[in-house]
Amino acid sequence: MNLDPAVSAEALMIAVERMVRHVRRSAITGGLSMAASTALGRLVREGPHLLTELARAEGASQPNMTQLITRMERAGLVSRVADPHDGRAVLVEATDIGLEVFRQRCAERADAFQSLVEELSEPEQQAVRIALPALDRAVQARQARQDCS
Amino acid sequence: MNLDPAVSAEALMIAVERMVRHVRRSAITGGLSMAASTALGRLVREGPHLLTELARAEGASQPNMTQLITRMERAGLVSRVADPHDGRAVLVEATDIGLEVFRQRCAERADAFQSLVEELSEPEQQAVRIALPALDRAVQARQARQDCS
DNA sequence: TATTGTTATACTCTATAACTATA
DNA sequence: TATAGTTATAGAGTATAACAATA
């Protein structure tokens, strides 16, 4: 096995990107783009957001989010609700249809990933369960540090 | 640790997607989009392609690739060369500038990933080196089966 | 004056349909 | 006729700048 860090880092990233791409292509319900998919997921998991909050959380500009939400509203996935506490503000929330689409896509992605994992040996599966959460923790720690600096 | 497969598959995918997103944002040289970045990477790694071949390999339509290559040519990253064997065909190849941009971006991505991995414990790092190539092998085996069916 | 959101504008990315040129 | 590529057209996704309404 090649353990040279500088060489293997790029190879490992290419490997994991191919895997993510494969799984993403398996979630087809609703024909959502990545932008719509991640915004919908956030609204379902975290509840209604101000448009501004959602834009910041998704790393997008406010006009971008205005337009994305307009398209998603047209598709019936989300709805705009006036904020009772602030006349300027708009709360965005997932509709019942949006929730159902999200759940379906979650299931499709989980199936695709699970189906890959099941082809691995038991030690490899164990490595997956250790490696992926560990990398995610490192990413989140990194982002928490950036927010404070 | 939660080892229930159905529940953890989605959580593991979210984890790995966050990681990929983080690393992708670390590669900034040239200001390339994902489409341009992956096409350039293919041209550098695999050599010149017919426009049609490149479109198929990247999972894009021919007109899409025509336009992407036009933009990349304008940016100096690739060049169109007439195919000596077929008057209809156009060979696309990376320029010296494209090669240099690709190398720079590879280094940036590898640094970002390596920097994450270094925050992990040694057993976690070992799990990464086992898990990621194993998942990639499963993806490639899956795609090879699809090509034959 | 600062904040929330939209509109205007422009560029990239993507697709399908129609077209040109060559095999 | 089939293949390689482009052009035409349209819609999604993105950004910045300018604007409206509210706090």
GROMACS .gro file of C-alpha atoms (C1' of nucleotides) in nm:
model
  344
    1MET     CA    1   0.000   0.000   0.000
    2ASN     CA    2   0.119   0.349  -0.083
    3LEU     CA    3   0.139   0.545   0.238
    4ASP     CA    4   0.328   0.845   0.103
    5PRO     CA    5   0.100   1.129   0.212
    6ALA     CA    6   0.162   1.381  -0.068
    7VAL     CA    7   0.103   1.126  -0.342
    8SER     CA    8  -0.192   0.945  -0.194
    9ALA     CA    9  -0.394   1.248  -0.085
   10GLU     CA   10  -0.491   1.333  -0.442
   11ALA     CA   11  -0.564   0.970  -0.526
   12LEU     CA   12  -0.784   0.935  -0.220
   13MET     CA   13  -0.974   1.253  -0.309
   14ILE     CA   14  -1.033   1.131  -0.663
   15ALA     CA   15  -1.159   0.803  -0.521
   16VAL     CA   16  -1.403   0.964  -0.281
   17GLU     CA   17  -1.526   1.213  -0.541
   18ARG     CA   18  -1.607   0.931  -0.781
   19MET     CA   19  -1.802   0.763  -0.504
   20VAL     CA   20  -1.999   1.077  -0.416
   21ARG     CA   21  -2.078   1.135  -0.783
   22HIS     CA   22  -2.205   0.779  -0.819
   23VAL     CA   23  -2.435   0.806  -0.517
   24ARG     CA   24  -2.566   1.149  -0.616
   25ARG     CA   25  -2.669   1.017  -0.954
   26SER     CA   26  -2.873   0.751  -0.778
   27ALA     CA   27  -3.106   1.009  -0.618
   28ILE     CA   28  -3.339   1.104  -0.900
   29THR     CA   29  -3.679   1.175  -0.741
   30GLY     CA   30  -3.807   1.522  -0.825
   31GLY     CA   31  -3.525   1.590  -1.070
   32LEU     CA   32  -3.363   1.831  -0.824
   33SER     CA   33  -3.035   2.010  -0.885
   34MET     CA   34  -2.766   1.996  -0.619
   35ALA     CA   35  -2.854   2.350  -0.511
   36ALA     CA   36  -3.222   2.265  -0.466
   37SER     CA   37  -3.141   1.931  -0.304
   38THR     CA   38  -2.912   2.070  -0.034
   39ALA     CA   39  -3.141   2.367   0.039
   40LEU     CA   40  -3.441   2.137   0.071
   41GLY     CA   41  -3.246   1.903   0.296
   42ARG     CA   42  -3.154   2.190   0.526
   43LEU     CA   43  -3.513   2.313   0.546
   44VAL     CA   44  -3.638   1.964   0.629
   45ARG     CA   45  -3.365   1.887   0.883
   46GLU     CA   46  -3.343   2.229   1.052
   47GLY     CA   47  -3.690   2.375   0.995
   48PRO     CA   48  -3.795   2.707   0.839
   49HIS     CA   49  -3.526   2.966   0.764
   50LEU     CA   50  -3.520   3.332   0.678
   51LEU     CA   51  -3.415   3.366   0.318
   52THR     CA   52  -3.101   3.549   0.431
   53GLU     CA   53  -3.014   3.274   0.682
   54LEU     CA   54  -3.062   3.009   0.418
   55ALA     CA   55  -2.840   3.194   0.171
   56ARG     CA   56  -2.561   3.226   0.429
   57ALA     CA   57  -2.594   2.865   0.544
   58GLU     CA   58  -2.574   2.738   0.186
   59GLY     CA   59  -2.287   2.970   0.095
   60ALA     CA   60  -2.492   3.152  -0.169
   61SER     CA   61  -2.576   3.515  -0.238
   62GLN     CA   62  -2.911   3.658  -0.137
   63PRO     CA   63  -3.030   3.711  -0.497
   64ASN     CA   64  -2.925   3.358  -0.584
   65MET     CA   65  -3.134   3.222  -0.297
   66THR     CA   66  -3.429   3.445  -0.392
   67GLN     CA   67  -3.429   3.290  -0.737
   68LEU     CA   68  -3.367   2.934  -0.619
   69ILE     CA   69  -3.657   2.960  -0.372
   70THR     CA   70  -3.877   3.108  -0.645
   71ARG     CA   71  -3.807   2.805  -0.866
   72MET     CA   72  -3.858   2.563  -0.577
   73GLU     CA   73  -4.182   2.738  -0.481
   74ARG     CA   74  -4.303   2.708  -0.840
   75ALA     CA   75  -4.223   2.335  -0.820
   76GLY     CA   76  -4.427   2.306  -0.496
   77LEU     CA   77  -4.130   2.204  -0.279
   78VAL     CA   78  -4.121   2.504  -0.045
   79SER     CA   79  -4.343   2.796   0.050
   80ARG     CA   80  -4.276   3.155   0.154
   81VAL     CA   81  -4.444   3.269   0.476
   82ALA     CA   82  -4.439   3.626   0.606
   83ASP     CA   83  -4.245   3.659   0.931
   84PRO     CA   84  -4.495   3.786   1.192
   85HIS     CA   85  -4.215   3.955   1.388
   86ASP     CA   86  -4.049   4.142   1.100
   87GLY     CA   87  -4.231   4.292   0.805
   88ARG     CA   88  -3.921   4.276   0.584
   89ALA     CA   89  -3.853   3.911   0.640
   90VAL     CA   90  -3.966   3.599   0.456
   91LEU     CA   91  -3.965   3.257   0.618
   92VAL     CA   92  -3.905   2.966   0.382
   93GLU     CA   93  -4.032   2.622   0.478
   94ALA     CA   94  -4.057   2.284   0.308
   95THR     CA   95  -4.406   2.182   0.195
   96ASP     CA   96  -4.549   1.835   0.246
   97ILE     CA   97  -4.449   1.757  -0.112
   98GLY     CA   98  -4.096   1.887  -0.044
   99LEU     CA   99  -4.072   1.668   0.265
  100GLU     CA  100  -4.185   1.363   0.072
  101VAL     CA  101  -3.938   1.431  -0.213
  102PHE     CA  102  -3.658   1.476   0.039
  103ARG     CA  103  -3.740   1.148   0.212
  104GLN     CA  104  -3.752   0.963  -0.116
  105ARG     CA  105  -3.416   1.103  -0.222
  106CYS     CA  106  -3.263   1.019   0.115
  107ALA     CA  107  -3.377   0.662   0.073
  108GLU     CA  108  -3.237   0.643  -0.280
  109ARG     CA  109  -2.900   0.778  -0.173
  110ALA     CA  110  -2.884   0.556   0.132
  111ASP     CA  111  -2.969   0.253  -0.082
  112ALA     CA  112  -2.701   0.336  -0.336
  113PHE     CA  113  -2.437   0.388  -0.069
  114GLN     CA  114  -2.542   0.085   0.131
  115SER     CA  115  -2.529  -0.121  -0.185
  116LEU     CA  116  -2.167  -0.017  -0.239
  117VAL     CA  117  -2.069  -0.081   0.121
  118GLU     CA  118  -2.218  -0.429   0.108
  119GLU     CA  119  -1.972  -0.524  -0.163
  120LEU     CA  120  -1.682  -0.458   0.074
  121SER     CA  121  -1.521  -0.702   0.314
  122GLU     CA  122  -1.617  -0.671   0.679
  123PRO     CA  123  -1.288  -0.498   0.777
  124GLU     CA  124  -1.337  -0.253   0.489
  125GLN     CA  125  -1.691  -0.181   0.603
  126GLN     CA  126  -1.560  -0.117   0.952
  127ALA     CA  127  -1.298   0.120   0.806
  128VAL     CA  128  -1.575   0.311   0.625
  129ARG     CA  129  -1.769   0.354   0.949
  130ILE     CA  130  -1.459   0.493   1.119
  131ALA     CA  131  -1.308   0.699   0.836
  132LEU     CA  132  -1.609   0.895   0.709
  133PRO     CA  133  -1.734   1.032   1.042
  134ALA     CA  134  -1.375   1.111   1.143
  135LEU     CA  135  -1.314   1.315   0.825
  136ASP     CA  136  -1.643   1.494   0.875
  137ARG     CA  137  -1.550   1.584   1.232
  138ALA     CA  138  -1.222   1.729   1.104
  139VAL     CA  139  -1.409   1.937   0.843
  140GLN     CA  140  -1.654   2.070   1.099
  141ALA     CA  141  -1.377   2.152   1.345
  142ARG     CA  142  -1.202   2.340   1.064
  143GLN     CA  143  -1.513   2.537   0.979
  144ALA     CA  144  -1.580   2.618   1.345
  145ARG     CA  145  -1.229   2.762   1.371
  146GLN     CA  146  -1.283   2.972   1.058
  147ASP     CA  147  -1.605   3.119   1.197
  148CYS     CA  148  -1.418   3.240   1.505
  149SER     CA  149  -1.117   3.391   1.329
  150MET     CA  150  -2.117   0.363   1.746
  151ASN     CA  151  -2.428   0.321   1.535
  152LEU     CA  152  -2.382   0.022   1.308
  153ASP     CA  153  -2.739  -0.005   1.189
  154PRO     CA  154  -2.687  -0.004   0.810
  155ALA     CA  155  -3.009   0.165   0.695
  156VAL     CA  156  -2.978   0.453   0.940
  157SER     CA  157  -2.608   0.516   0.908
  158ALA     CA  158  -2.582   0.506   0.528
  159GLU     CA  159  -2.740   0.849   0.487
  160ALA     CA  160  -2.535   0.994   0.773
  161LEU     CA  161  -2.215   0.858   0.621
  162MET     CA  162  -2.303   1.005   0.281
  163ILE     CA  163  -2.373   1.345   0.434
  164ALA     CA  164  -2.039   1.325   0.611
  165VAL     CA  165  -1.842   1.239   0.302
  166GLU     CA  166  -2.022   1.500   0.091
  167ARG     CA  167  -1.935   1.771   0.339
  168MET     CA  168  -1.574   1.661   0.321
  169VAL     CA  169  -1.566   1.665  -0.061
  170ARG     CA  170  -1.727   2.008  -0.064
  171HIS     CA  171  -1.467   2.140   0.178
  172VAL     CA  172  -1.175   2.010  -0.027
  173ARG     CA  173  -1.321   2.131  -0.356
  174ARG     CA  174  -1.349   2.482  -0.221
  175SER     CA  175  -0.981   2.471  -0.136
  176ALA     CA  176  -0.878   2.442  -0.503
  177ILE     CA  177  -0.911   2.797  -0.631
  178THR     CA  178  -0.637   2.844  -0.895
  179GLY     CA  179  -0.778   2.956  -1.228
  180GLY     CA  180  -1.128   3.005  -1.087
  181LEU     CA  181  -1.248   2.692  -1.270
  182SER     CA  182  -1.598   2.551  -1.243
  183MET     CA  183  -1.641   2.182  -1.163
  184ALA     CA  184  -1.720   2.112  -1.527
  185ALA     CA  185  -1.402   2.280  -1.647
  186SER     CA  186  -1.197   2.127  -1.366
  187THR     CA  187  -1.297   1.767  -1.434
  188ALA     CA  188  -1.264   1.803  -1.813
  189LEU     CA  189  -0.919   1.959  -1.776
  190GLY     CA  190  -0.817   1.682  -1.536
  191ARG     CA  191  -0.922   1.418  -1.785
  192LEU     CA  192  -0.733   1.583  -2.071
  193VAL     CA  193  -0.417   1.610  -1.858
  194ARG     CA  194  -0.437   1.255  -1.720
  195GLU     CA  195  -0.554   1.075  -2.035
  196GLY     CA  196  -0.424   1.298  -2.315
  197PRO     CA  197  -0.609   1.459  -2.610
  198HIS     CA  198  -0.968   1.354  -2.676
  199LEU     CA  199  -1.215   1.395  -2.959
  200LEU     CA  200  -1.480   1.640  -2.850
  201THR     CA  201  -1.739   1.362  -2.875
  202GLU     CA  202  -1.527   1.126  -2.662
  203LEU     CA  203  -1.481   1.393  -2.400
  204ALA     CA  204  -1.853   1.466  -2.389
  205ARG     CA  205  -1.935   1.099  -2.340
  206ALA     CA  206  -1.661   1.047  -2.081
  207GLU     CA  207  -1.780   1.347  -1.880
  208GLY     CA  208  -2.145   1.251  -1.911
  209ALA     CA  209  -2.234   1.568  -2.100
  210SER     CA  210  -2.407   1.644  -2.429
  211GLN     CA  211  -2.205   1.729  -2.739
  212PRO     CA  212  -2.329   2.091  -2.754
  213ASN     CA  213  -2.251   2.133  -2.387
  214MET     CA  214  -1.895   2.015  -2.445
  215THR     CA  215  -1.859   2.237  -2.754
  216GLN     CA  216  -1.944   2.539  -2.541
  217LEU     CA  217  -1.737   2.434  -2.242
  218ILE     CA  218  -1.433   2.380  -2.464
  219THR     CA  219  -1.497   2.716  -2.633
  220ARG     CA  220  -1.487   2.888  -2.293
  221MET     CA  221  -1.181   2.692  -2.183
  222GLU     CA  222  -1.007   2.771  -2.512
  223ARG     CA  223  -1.084   3.141  -2.462
  224ALA     CA  224  -0.927   3.109  -2.113
  225GLY     CA  225  -0.616   2.950  -2.267
  226LEU     CA  226  -0.656   2.617  -2.087
  227VAL     CA  227  -0.710   2.392  -2.390
  228SER     CA  228  -0.669   2.407  -2.766
  229ARG     CA  229  -0.856   2.257  -3.059
  230VAL     CA  230  -0.647   2.066  -3.314
  231ALA     CA  231  -0.779   1.926  -3.641
  232ASP     CA  232  -0.773   1.547  -3.650
  233PRO     CA  233  -0.544   1.449  -3.942
  234HIS     CA  234  -0.735   1.123  -3.994
  235ASP     CA  235  -1.089   1.264  -4.002
  236GLY     CA  236  -1.188   1.598  -4.145
  237ARG     CA  237  -1.497   1.619  -3.926
  238ALA     CA  238  -1.319   1.561  -3.600
  239VAL     CA  239  -1.161   1.801  -3.351
  240LEU     CA  240  -0.898   1.691  -3.101
  241VAL     CA  241  -0.897   1.880  -2.773
  242GLU     CA  242  -0.578   1.897  -2.570
  243ALA     CA  243  -0.461   2.079  -2.258
  244THR     CA  244  -0.223   2.370  -2.319
  245ASP     CA  245   0.087   2.433  -2.109
  246ILE     CA  246  -0.114   2.685  -1.911
  247GLY     CA  247  -0.392   2.427  -1.860
  248LEU     CA  248  -0.137   2.173  -1.737
  249GLU     CA  249   0.008   2.421  -1.492
  250VAL     CA  250  -0.336   2.522  -1.361
  251PHE     CA  251  -0.429   2.156  -1.319
  252ARG     CA  252  -0.111   2.082  -1.126
  253GLN     CA  253  -0.163   2.379  -0.900
  254ARG     CA  254  -0.522   2.274  -0.826
  255CYS     CA  255  -0.414   1.915  -0.759
  256ALA     CA  256  -0.164   2.044  -0.506
  257GLU     CA  257  -0.424   2.264  -0.340
  258ARG     CA  258  -0.672   1.980  -0.310
  259ALA     CA  259  -0.412   1.736  -0.186
  260ASP     CA  260  -0.297   1.989   0.075
  261ALA     CA  261  -0.652   2.049   0.195
  262PHE     CA  262  -0.724   1.677   0.222
  263GLN     CA  263  -0.389   1.595   0.378
  264SER     CA  264  -0.445   1.872   0.630
  265LEU     CA  265  -0.775   1.711   0.734
  266VAL     CA  266  -0.626   1.364   0.754
  267GLU     CA  267  -0.345   1.487   0.975
  268GLU     CA  268  -0.596   1.590   1.239
  269LEU     CA  269  -0.710   1.229   1.274
  270SER     CA  270  -0.568   0.968   1.503
  271GLU     CA  271  -0.337   0.711   1.348
  272PRO     CA  272  -0.604   0.434   1.345
  273GLU     CA  273  -0.848   0.676   1.181
  274GLN     CA  274  -0.588   0.766   0.917
  275GLN     CA  275  -0.539   0.397   0.851
  276ALA     CA  276  -0.917   0.356   0.818
  277VAL     CA  277  -0.921   0.638   0.558
  278ARG     CA  278  -0.652   0.468   0.353
  279ILE     CA  279  -0.851   0.146   0.353
  280ALA     CA  280  -1.206   0.281   0.320
  281LEU     CA  281  -1.172   0.531   0.036
  282PRO     CA  282  -0.996   0.305  -0.218
  283ALA     CA  283  -1.231   0.022  -0.127
  284LEU     CA  284  -1.539   0.234  -0.196
  285ASP     CA  285  -1.388   0.352  -0.522
  286ARG     CA  286  -1.323  -0.005  -0.631
  287ALA     CA  287  -1.686  -0.087  -0.560
  288VAL     CA  288  -1.801   0.209  -0.769
  289GLN     CA  289  -1.579   0.115  -1.059
  290ALA     CA  290  -1.688  -0.246  -1.045
  291ARG     CA  291  -2.049  -0.126  -1.052
  292GLN     CA  292  -1.988   0.093  -1.354
  293ALA     CA  293  -1.801  -0.182  -1.537
  294ARG     CA  294  -2.102  -0.412  -1.487
  295GLN     CA  295  -2.335  -0.142  -1.622
  296ASP     CA  296  -2.125  -0.098  -1.936
  297CYS     CA  297  -2.163  -0.468  -2.012
  298SER     CA  298  -2.535  -0.501  -1.945
  299DT     C1'  299  -2.873   5.415   0.878
  300DA     C1'  300  -2.888   4.911   0.866
  301DT     C1'  301  -3.126   4.499   0.724
  302DT     C1'  302  -3.437   4.203   0.427
  303DG     C1'  303  -3.560   4.097   0.011
  304DT     C1'  304  -3.630   4.174  -0.497
  305DT     C1'  305  -3.510   4.328  -0.963
  306DA     C1'  306  -3.172   4.404  -1.333
  307DT     C1'  307  -2.800   4.230  -1.570
  308DA     C1'  308  -2.456   3.915  -1.707
  309DC     C1'  309  -2.199   3.496  -1.722
  310DT     C1'  310  -2.151   2.973  -1.678
  311DC     C1'  311  -2.360   2.521  -1.728
  312DT     C1'  312  -2.684   2.233  -1.919
  313DA     C1'  313  -3.023   2.024  -2.263
  314DT     C1'  314  -3.278   1.946  -2.715
  315DA     C1'  315  -3.344   2.056  -3.192
  316DA     C1'  316  -3.176   2.203  -3.622
  317DC     C1'  317  -2.799   2.260  -3.905
  318DT     C1'  318  -2.319   2.192  -4.170
  319DA     C1'  319  -1.955   1.922  -4.322
  320DT     C1'  320  -1.731   1.497  -4.379
  321DA     C1'  321  -1.718   0.967  -4.403
  322DT     C1'  322  -2.715   0.745  -4.425
  323DA     C1'  323  -2.430   0.802  -4.023
  324DT     C1'  324  -2.101   1.066  -3.758
  325DA     C1'  325  -1.849   1.500  -3.573
  326DG     C1'  326  -1.924   1.928  -3.458
  327DT     C1'  327  -2.161   2.390  -3.431
  328DT     C1'  328  -2.544   2.709  -3.384
  329DA     C1'  329  -2.995   2.836  -3.193
  330DT     C1'  330  -3.267   2.852  -2.814
  331DA     C1'  331  -3.406   2.798  -2.348
  332DG     C1'  332  -3.379   2.723  -1.861
  333DA     C1'  333  -3.108   2.663  -1.407
  334DG     C1'  334  -2.745   2.841  -1.118
  335DT     C1'  335  -2.439   3.192  -0.989
  336DA     C1'  336  -2.265   3.682  -0.891
  337DT     C1'  337  -2.267   4.204  -0.830
  338DA     C1'  338  -2.513   4.634  -0.835
  339DA     C1'  339  -2.918   4.895  -0.773
  340DC     C1'  340  -3.348   4.929  -0.566
  341DA     C1'  341  -3.775   4.902  -0.225
  342DA     C1'  342  -3.958   4.832   0.215
  343DT     C1'  343  -3.912   4.786   0.693
  344DA     C1'  344  -3.657   4.826   1.152
   0.00000   0.00000   0.00000
